[in-house]
XYZ file of C-alpha atoms in Angstrom:
449
model
C -0.052 0.015 0.009
C 1.499 3.483 -1.030
C 0.823 6.120 1.791
C 1.791 9.741 1.995
C 2.090 11.185 5.546
C 2.259 15.081 5.621
C 3.696 16.249 8.851
C 6.867 14.747 10.493
C 5.788 15.871 14.011
C 5.037 13.536 16.927
C 1.863 11.986 15.362
C 3.242 11.819 11.809
C 6.556 10.233 12.947
C 4.833 7.707 15.016
C 2.442 6.758 12.264
C 5.296 6.540 9.794
C 7.164 4.253 12.189
C 4.204 1.904 12.714
C 3.470 1.671 9.055
C 7.111 1.061 7.974
C 7.265 -1.842 10.456
C 4.561 -3.395 8.280
C 6.628 -2.859 5.048
C 4.082 -0.234 3.620
C 5.557 2.102 0.948
C 5.625 5.370 2.982
C 6.563 8.937 1.849
C 6.898 11.476 4.633
C 6.659 15.136 3.763
C 7.689 18.146 6.027
C 9.360 21.513 5.752
C 11.524 20.751 8.843
C 14.980 19.447 7.821
C 15.809 18.158 11.338
C 12.566 16.204 11.677
C 13.074 14.636 8.254
C 16.701 13.716 8.860
C 15.609 12.006 12.206
C 13.015 10.041 10.337
C 15.212 9.285 7.396
C 17.987 7.794 9.862
C 15.589 5.768 11.920
C 12.968 4.499 9.681
C 12.785 2.653 6.241
C 10.869 5.343 4.341
C 11.202 7.937 1.684
C 11.292 11.662 2.958
C 10.569 14.681 0.812
C 11.375 18.167 2.139
C 8.898 20.809 1.162
C 5.356 22.358 1.708
C 2.702 19.561 1.572
C 0.315 22.098 0.097
C 2.584 22.537 -2.873
C 1.100 20.869 -6.114
C 4.600 20.119 -7.361
C 5.824 18.541 -3.952
C 2.680 16.320 -4.139
C 3.459 15.307 -7.601
C 7.046 14.770 -6.685
C 5.728 12.336 -3.946
C 3.675 10.393 -6.703
C 0.348 11.357 -5.247
C -1.502 10.057 -8.268
C -0.573 6.559 -7.308
C -1.191 6.871 -3.591
C -3.730 4.668 -1.803
C -3.840 6.901 1.272
C -2.928 10.510 2.078
C -2.736 11.320 5.865
C -2.279 14.941 6.657
C -1.197 15.313 10.441
C 0.681 18.709 10.560
C 0.089 21.000 13.493
C -2.095 23.202 11.293
C -5.646 21.983 10.614
C -5.890 24.491 7.707
C -2.761 22.997 6.189
C -4.271 19.416 6.566
C -7.543 20.266 5.027
C -5.850 21.856 2.033
C -3.429 18.918 1.569
C -6.251 16.505 1.531
C -8.423 18.471 -0.974
C -5.317 18.872 -3.340
C -4.354 15.237 -2.964
C -7.851 13.911 -3.795
C -7.873 16.150 -6.972
C -4.481 14.938 -8.050
C -5.610 11.217 -7.781
C -5.071 10.000 -4.268
C -7.731 7.194 -3.475
C -8.368 8.130 0.161
C -7.536 11.108 2.429
C -7.519 11.595 6.070
C -6.982 15.132 7.941
C -6.147 15.727 11.482
C -8.043 18.746 12.966
C -8.264 20.404 16.278
C -11.692 21.938 15.941
C -13.913 19.214 17.128
C -17.028 21.119 15.743
C -15.962 19.843 12.392
C -16.240 16.278 13.483
C -19.619 16.839 15.331
C -21.142 18.461 12.103
C -19.269 16.610 9.363
C -22.443 15.201 7.711
C -23.935 18.517 7.705
C -21.040 20.162 5.971
C -20.193 17.186 3.653
C -16.415 17.232 3.897
C -16.390 14.215 1.367
C -17.542 16.458 -1.223
C -14.243 18.647 -0.841
C -12.224 15.428 -0.923
C -11.708 14.595 2.721
C -12.741 11.036 3.478
C -12.154 11.145 7.249
C -11.448 13.650 10.001
C -9.578 12.786 13.076
C -8.862 14.666 16.281
C -6.522 13.328 18.807
C -7.683 15.548 21.404
C -11.315 14.427 20.895
C -10.258 10.742 20.872
C -8.471 11.230 24.175
C -11.358 12.977 25.794
C -13.778 10.265 24.751
C -11.362 7.558 26.032
C -11.230 9.267 29.378
C -15.065 9.622 29.675
C -15.333 5.818 28.766
C -12.754 4.945 31.475
C -14.562 6.839 34.095
C -17.861 5.104 33.207
C -16.201 1.583 33.344
C -14.164 2.735 36.402
C -13.116 -0.659 37.848
C -11.217 -1.440 34.603
C -7.918 -0.016 33.282
C -8.773 -0.249 29.518
C -12.114 -0.261 27.725
C -13.278 -0.038 24.245
C -16.964 -0.194 22.814
C -18.019 -1.694 19.393
C -21.437 -0.335 17.992
C -22.424 1.634 21.040
C -21.680 -1.111 23.396
C -23.167 -4.012 21.704
C -19.818 -5.651 22.352
C -17.458 -4.147 24.997
C -13.724 -4.823 25.344
C -12.584 -4.527 29.072
C -9.122 -4.895 30.335
C -8.204 -5.549 34.103
C -5.765 -7.009 36.433
C -6.845 -10.147 38.312
C -6.676 -9.802 42.081
C -6.090 -12.694 44.529
C -9.874 -12.580 45.281
C -10.873 -13.204 41.625
C -13.124 -16.349 40.980
C -10.958 -16.767 37.911
C -7.599 -17.133 39.678
C -6.219 -20.742 39.604
C -8.692 -21.897 37.085
C -8.524 -22.622 33.285
C -10.627 -20.988 30.721
C -12.446 -24.286 30.249
C -13.068 -24.624 34.070
C -14.533 -21.097 34.339
C -16.843 -21.884 31.455
C -18.099 -25.077 33.223
C -18.700 -23.335 36.561
C -20.293 -20.279 35.070
C -22.097 -21.541 31.989
C -24.276 -18.393 31.650
C -21.458 -16.073 31.549
C -21.354 -14.187 28.410
C -17.653 -13.441 27.708
C -14.408 -14.401 25.796
C -11.029 -13.885 27.248
C -9.145 -12.534 24.140
C -5.641 -11.659 25.428
C -3.599 -12.113 28.515
C -0.152 -10.995 29.873
C 1.491 -12.535 32.886
C 2.456 -10.249 35.694
C 6.118 -9.004 35.262
C 6.262 -10.174 31.604
C 5.835 -8.356 28.403
C 4.679 -11.544 26.455
C 1.155 -11.469 25.127
C -0.936 -14.761 24.916
C -4.168 -15.469 23.202
C -5.981 -17.741 25.934
C -7.030 -21.271 24.808
C -9.096 -23.645 26.902
C -6.363 -25.013 28.886
C -4.764 -21.589 29.724
C -4.891 -20.958 33.469
C -5.761 -17.529 35.054
C -3.196 -16.477 37.688
C -3.116 -13.623 40.227
C -1.697 -10.367 38.724
C -2.661 -11.296 35.000
C -3.581 -8.408 32.812
C -6.570 -9.904 31.020
C -8.811 -8.629 28.192
C -12.360 -9.824 27.705
C -15.000 -9.012 25.142
C -18.617 -9.243 26.544
C -22.159 -8.197 25.780
C -23.996 -5.308 27.433
C -25.230 -7.347 30.402
C -22.038 -9.336 30.772
C -20.083 -6.407 32.272
C -21.787 -6.656 35.558
C -21.057 -10.403 35.706
C -17.356 -9.833 35.098
C -17.436 -7.057 37.866
C -18.498 -9.807 40.378
C -16.330 -12.642 39.247
C -13.177 -10.711 39.081
C -13.662 -9.203 42.593
C -13.938 -5.679 41.045
C -16.184 -3.229 42.658
C -18.207 -0.812 40.531
C -17.151 2.547 41.869
C -19.497 5.424 41.230
C -17.524 8.374 40.014
C -19.057 11.793 40.508
C -16.262 14.336 41.478
C -13.529 14.737 39.039
C -10.398 16.772 39.225
C -8.620 17.814 36.037
C -5.130 19.041 35.932
C -4.308 21.284 32.812
C -6.607 23.271 30.628
C -5.126 22.002 27.394
C -7.300 21.143 24.466
C -7.826 17.630 26.087
C -8.487 19.087 29.435
C -11.012 21.695 28.126
C -12.913 19.042 26.075
C -12.904 16.450 28.736
C -14.251 19.004 31.212
C -16.970 20.249 28.891
C -18.004 16.584 28.078
C -17.996 15.600 31.746
C -20.067 18.650 32.833
C -22.610 17.682 30.130
C -22.776 14.290 31.674
C -23.487 15.715 35.081
C -20.126 15.113 36.732
C -18.815 17.534 39.359
C -15.763 18.887 37.733
C -12.759 21.029 39.005
C -10.132 22.024 36.576
C -6.726 23.551 37.751
C -4.925 25.720 35.135
C -1.636 27.701 35.757
C -2.380 30.343 33.126
C -4.533 33.009 34.456
C -5.882 34.095 31.064
C -6.623 30.524 30.152
C -8.355 29.856 33.355
C -10.665 32.782 33.025
C -11.522 31.710 29.262
C -12.326 28.116 30.403
C -14.417 29.489 33.305
C -16.480 31.689 30.880
C -16.828 28.794 28.307
C -17.910 26.060 30.818
C -20.088 27.608 33.577
C -20.637 24.264 35.207
C -16.932 23.734 35.750
C -15.190 25.085 38.937
C -11.789 26.544 37.454
C -8.853 27.237 39.880
C -5.894 29.331 38.644
C -2.760 27.756 40.311
C 0.079 25.206 39.905
C -1.280 21.710 40.212
C 2.129 20.359 41.089
C 1.697 22.082 44.391
C 0.652 19.465 46.808
C -0.676 22.043 49.355
C -3.016 23.363 46.599
C -4.332 19.982 45.783
C -4.984 19.375 49.441
C -6.760 22.825 49.876
C -8.952 21.883 46.907
C -10.033 18.709 48.734
C -8.203 16.091 46.480
C -9.018 13.408 49.004
C -12.749 14.011 48.277
C -12.261 13.347 44.488
C -13.380 10.078 42.823
C -11.063 10.584 39.811
C -8.010 12.565 39.038
C -7.007 13.337 35.399
C -3.694 14.851 34.600
C -3.464 16.217 31.068
C -0.873 19.036 31.140
C 1.860 19.163 28.410
C 4.420 17.494 30.533
C 4.270 13.636 30.953
C 6.436 13.632 34.013
C 4.105 16.215 35.793
C 1.087 14.182 34.856
C 2.556 10.924 36.268
C 3.806 12.497 39.539
C 0.518 14.340 40.192
C -1.421 11.138 39.602
C 0.835 9.311 42.073
C 0.175 12.009 44.633
C -3.671 11.635 43.850
C -3.437 7.992 44.464
C -1.523 8.484 47.740
C -4.544 10.713 48.893
C -6.960 7.825 48.216
C -8.300 8.968 44.897
C -9.877 5.807 43.293
C -9.038 6.483 39.535
C -6.014 8.230 38.264
C -5.415 8.707 34.535
C -2.329 10.441 33.145
C -1.641 11.719 29.481
C 1.924 10.768 28.495
C 3.863 11.423 25.287
C 6.555 8.900 25.781
C 5.407 5.434 24.561
C 7.987 3.673 26.898
C 6.025 4.854 29.999
C 3.137 2.580 28.960
C 5.046 -0.479 30.296
C 5.269 1.227 33.734
C 1.584 2.169 34.322
C 0.486 -0.828 36.377
C 3.786 -1.328 38.174
C 3.869 2.253 39.503
C 0.287 2.286 40.599
C -1.466 4.509 38.139
C -4.701 3.052 36.591
C -4.357 4.183 33.124
C -2.110 5.966 30.903
C -3.303 7.517 27.582
C -1.334 8.586 24.541
C -3.008 10.656 21.827
C -0.488 9.518 19.198
C -1.427 5.988 19.915
C -5.187 6.788 19.798
C -4.756 8.708 16.485
C -2.701 5.908 15.051
C -5.452 3.287 16.064
C -8.004 5.186 14.344
C -6.052 5.725 11.131
C -4.706 2.011 11.068
C -8.126 0.525 10.210
C -7.887 2.163 6.712
C -4.533 0.335 6.136
C -5.845 -3.096 7.149
C -7.149 -5.325 4.291
C -10.653 -6.421 4.413
C -13.652 -4.106 5.466
C -12.260 -2.944 8.751
C -14.824 -0.934 10.681
C -12.929 -0.229 14.043
C -9.689 -0.996 15.356
C -7.760 -0.537 18.709
C -4.420 -1.716 19.990
C -4.573 -3.251 23.475
C -2.619 -1.154 26.164
C 0.739 -2.604 27.096
C 0.029 -5.650 24.711
C 1.367 -6.554 21.345
C -2.136 -7.315 20.054
C -4.730 -5.625 17.885
C -8.436 -5.770 18.181
C -10.160 -5.401 14.661
C -13.816 -5.201 13.758
C -14.474 -6.683 10.250
C -17.649 -6.338 8.175
C -18.561 -9.590 6.393
C -19.363 -9.327 2.807
C -20.882 -12.023 0.614
C -17.594 -12.777 -0.950
C -15.601 -12.978 2.309
C -14.106 -16.464 2.972
C -15.778 -16.656 6.400
C -19.311 -16.123 4.991
C -21.867 -18.933 5.634
C -19.154 -20.997 7.603
C -19.162 -22.169 11.120
C -16.390 -20.666 13.355
C -14.993 -24.327 14.023
C -14.575 -24.940 10.315
C -12.446 -21.776 9.593
C -8.858 -22.140 9.118
C -8.151 -19.562 11.974
C -4.557 -18.935 13.190
C -3.891 -20.042 16.839
C -2.422 -16.550 17.548
C -5.903 -15.054 16.884
C -9.339 -15.414 18.352
C -12.932 -14.261 17.546
C -14.128 -12.149 20.424
C -17.697 -11.800 19.287
C -20.152 -10.969 16.467
C -22.527 -8.174 16.041
C -25.588 -8.978 14.055
C -28.429 -6.490 13.475
C -26.954 -4.250 16.157
C -26.891 -7.013 18.840
C -23.741 -8.392 20.414
C -23.248 -12.277 20.319
C -20.533 -14.251 22.078
C -20.042 -16.755 19.165
C -18.588 -20.177 19.883
C -17.601 -23.070 17.498
C -20.992 -23.884 16.054
C -21.951 -20.202 15.292
C -22.299 -19.672 11.556
C -21.129 -16.238 10.274
C -23.486 -14.472 7.791
C -23.165 -11.633 5.253
C -23.614 -8.341 6.904
C -22.161 -9.583 10.321
C -19.490 -7.549 12.132
C -16.824 -9.817 13.635
C -14.542 -8.626 16.365
C -11.128 -10.373 16.158
C -8.173 -10.159 18.550
C -4.758 -11.028 16.971
C -1.084 -10.982 17.505
C 1.082 -9.288 14.778
C 2.294 -12.468 13.123
C -1.458 -13.567 12.419
C -2.788 -10.219 11.039
C -2.034 -11.067 7.407
C -3.796 -14.495 7.615
C -6.837 -12.930 9.434
C -7.182 -10.170 6.783
C -7.283 -12.712 3.992
C -10.357 -14.551 5.559
C -12.391 -11.176 5.548
C -11.294 -9.952 1.875
C-alpha cells in the first residue's frame, strides 16, 4: 500500500514508524529539515522536504498512485488543504487531522467528502472520549466499545480474590455456563509476552486480562473478578489543554462535578467563561498544598493532562496516595506505557497511539470498521464487516482455518452483540471482532477480503 504522511511531528513520525514496520511504501513530507533527517535515519521510508500544500511537492511524492494520504501537521488548515489537493490529484483516500472538534460533530451537515476529505480525526477528541469511557467503566484499566456497546472490550488486572484465579478458561466456562464473555488476550504479571488464551490456559493472580462481553455481561465480570463498581461523580482535572478543556466540557454535560486547575490566568478565565458548570482554579497543580486545599481526597477521579508527561505521572501518584480511586495520566513517551500498572497509576493514555489506532483501520485489508491496540500488549482488536464474498461467510467458526494466535471475540448481528462459539455460523452483513497478534494479522485479513 502506498501512503503519504504530511507532517513529521509526533503523530506523523509515530504513524510512519508503525506503518514502516509493516513494510508499507511510506513517503513523509515536511518543511523541517531536522525532523526529516531523524525520520530518514531511523525509519525505512522515503522523505521529501517541502510544503505539502505545494502541487509540485505532492506530484514529486507520486500522489496520483497513492492509496492513502494522511495529513497530520500542527495546522488544521494545512491538513484540510493537503487532503483537498491530494484527492484532486488522484489520491484514493484522504484523512485530515483537525483540532476544531465542531468539524467532527457536524461533518455530515457540511459534507467534507464533497471537498475530497474522506475522514477527519482529532487526537484531542479521541483522548477525551477515552477518558469519559474509562470513568464510566471505572473498575477497569482499559475499555473499548463496538457499535455503542453491543460488544465491549474490558481490560483488568486479576486480584487474588478473583473467582477466575487458579482456574483454566474451560473450568471457568463449566462453573459459570451463563457467563457471556470471551478472554481474548492475557499478559502474565512481570512479563511483556502476550498470550491468546485457549481452553487450557490458566488464570493467575496479577494477570492483565482482556475480555469481550455483551451489554449485560459487564456486571457479571465485575462480580467474578472481585472488582467493585465505583461510582465516579467528583473529578479533578489538571491542565486546561485542548484535552483538558474538551474533557471538562463533556463531563459537565454528563453531570459530573468537575474541578479544573490551570496555571495560566488568562486561560483559566477563558475556560470558566466557556464552561459555567466547571469550577476553574488558577494555580500550579504540582503544588501538593494546593491539591490538599482543593480537597483532592474527596475526589473520585484525578485526570492529569498537562503538556508534561512527568508532571502528569507524578501528580497522579500524589492523587493515588491521597486515596483517589481512579487516576489517569496523559503521556507522550510510549516507553512509559510499560510502567503504568507497576507504579500504581490506573491508566496512561497517549493521543499519538489513539490517532494511530483510528487511522490504522484504513491500512488493514478487508472491510475494517473499527480497530484498537491493547494497552501494554502486542495485540490488535479489529472489527471486520463480512461481505458475501468473504471467505468466512456462511461458515461455522469451528470450520475456519483460523490462526492459533488469533481469536474471535464476538459477532454483532443487526446491532446485537453475540458471544459466538464453534457452532456459530457467520453470515453476510455480520460484524466480527477479532483479537490477533502481529504475526497472524495477514492471515486473518485474507479471511475477510
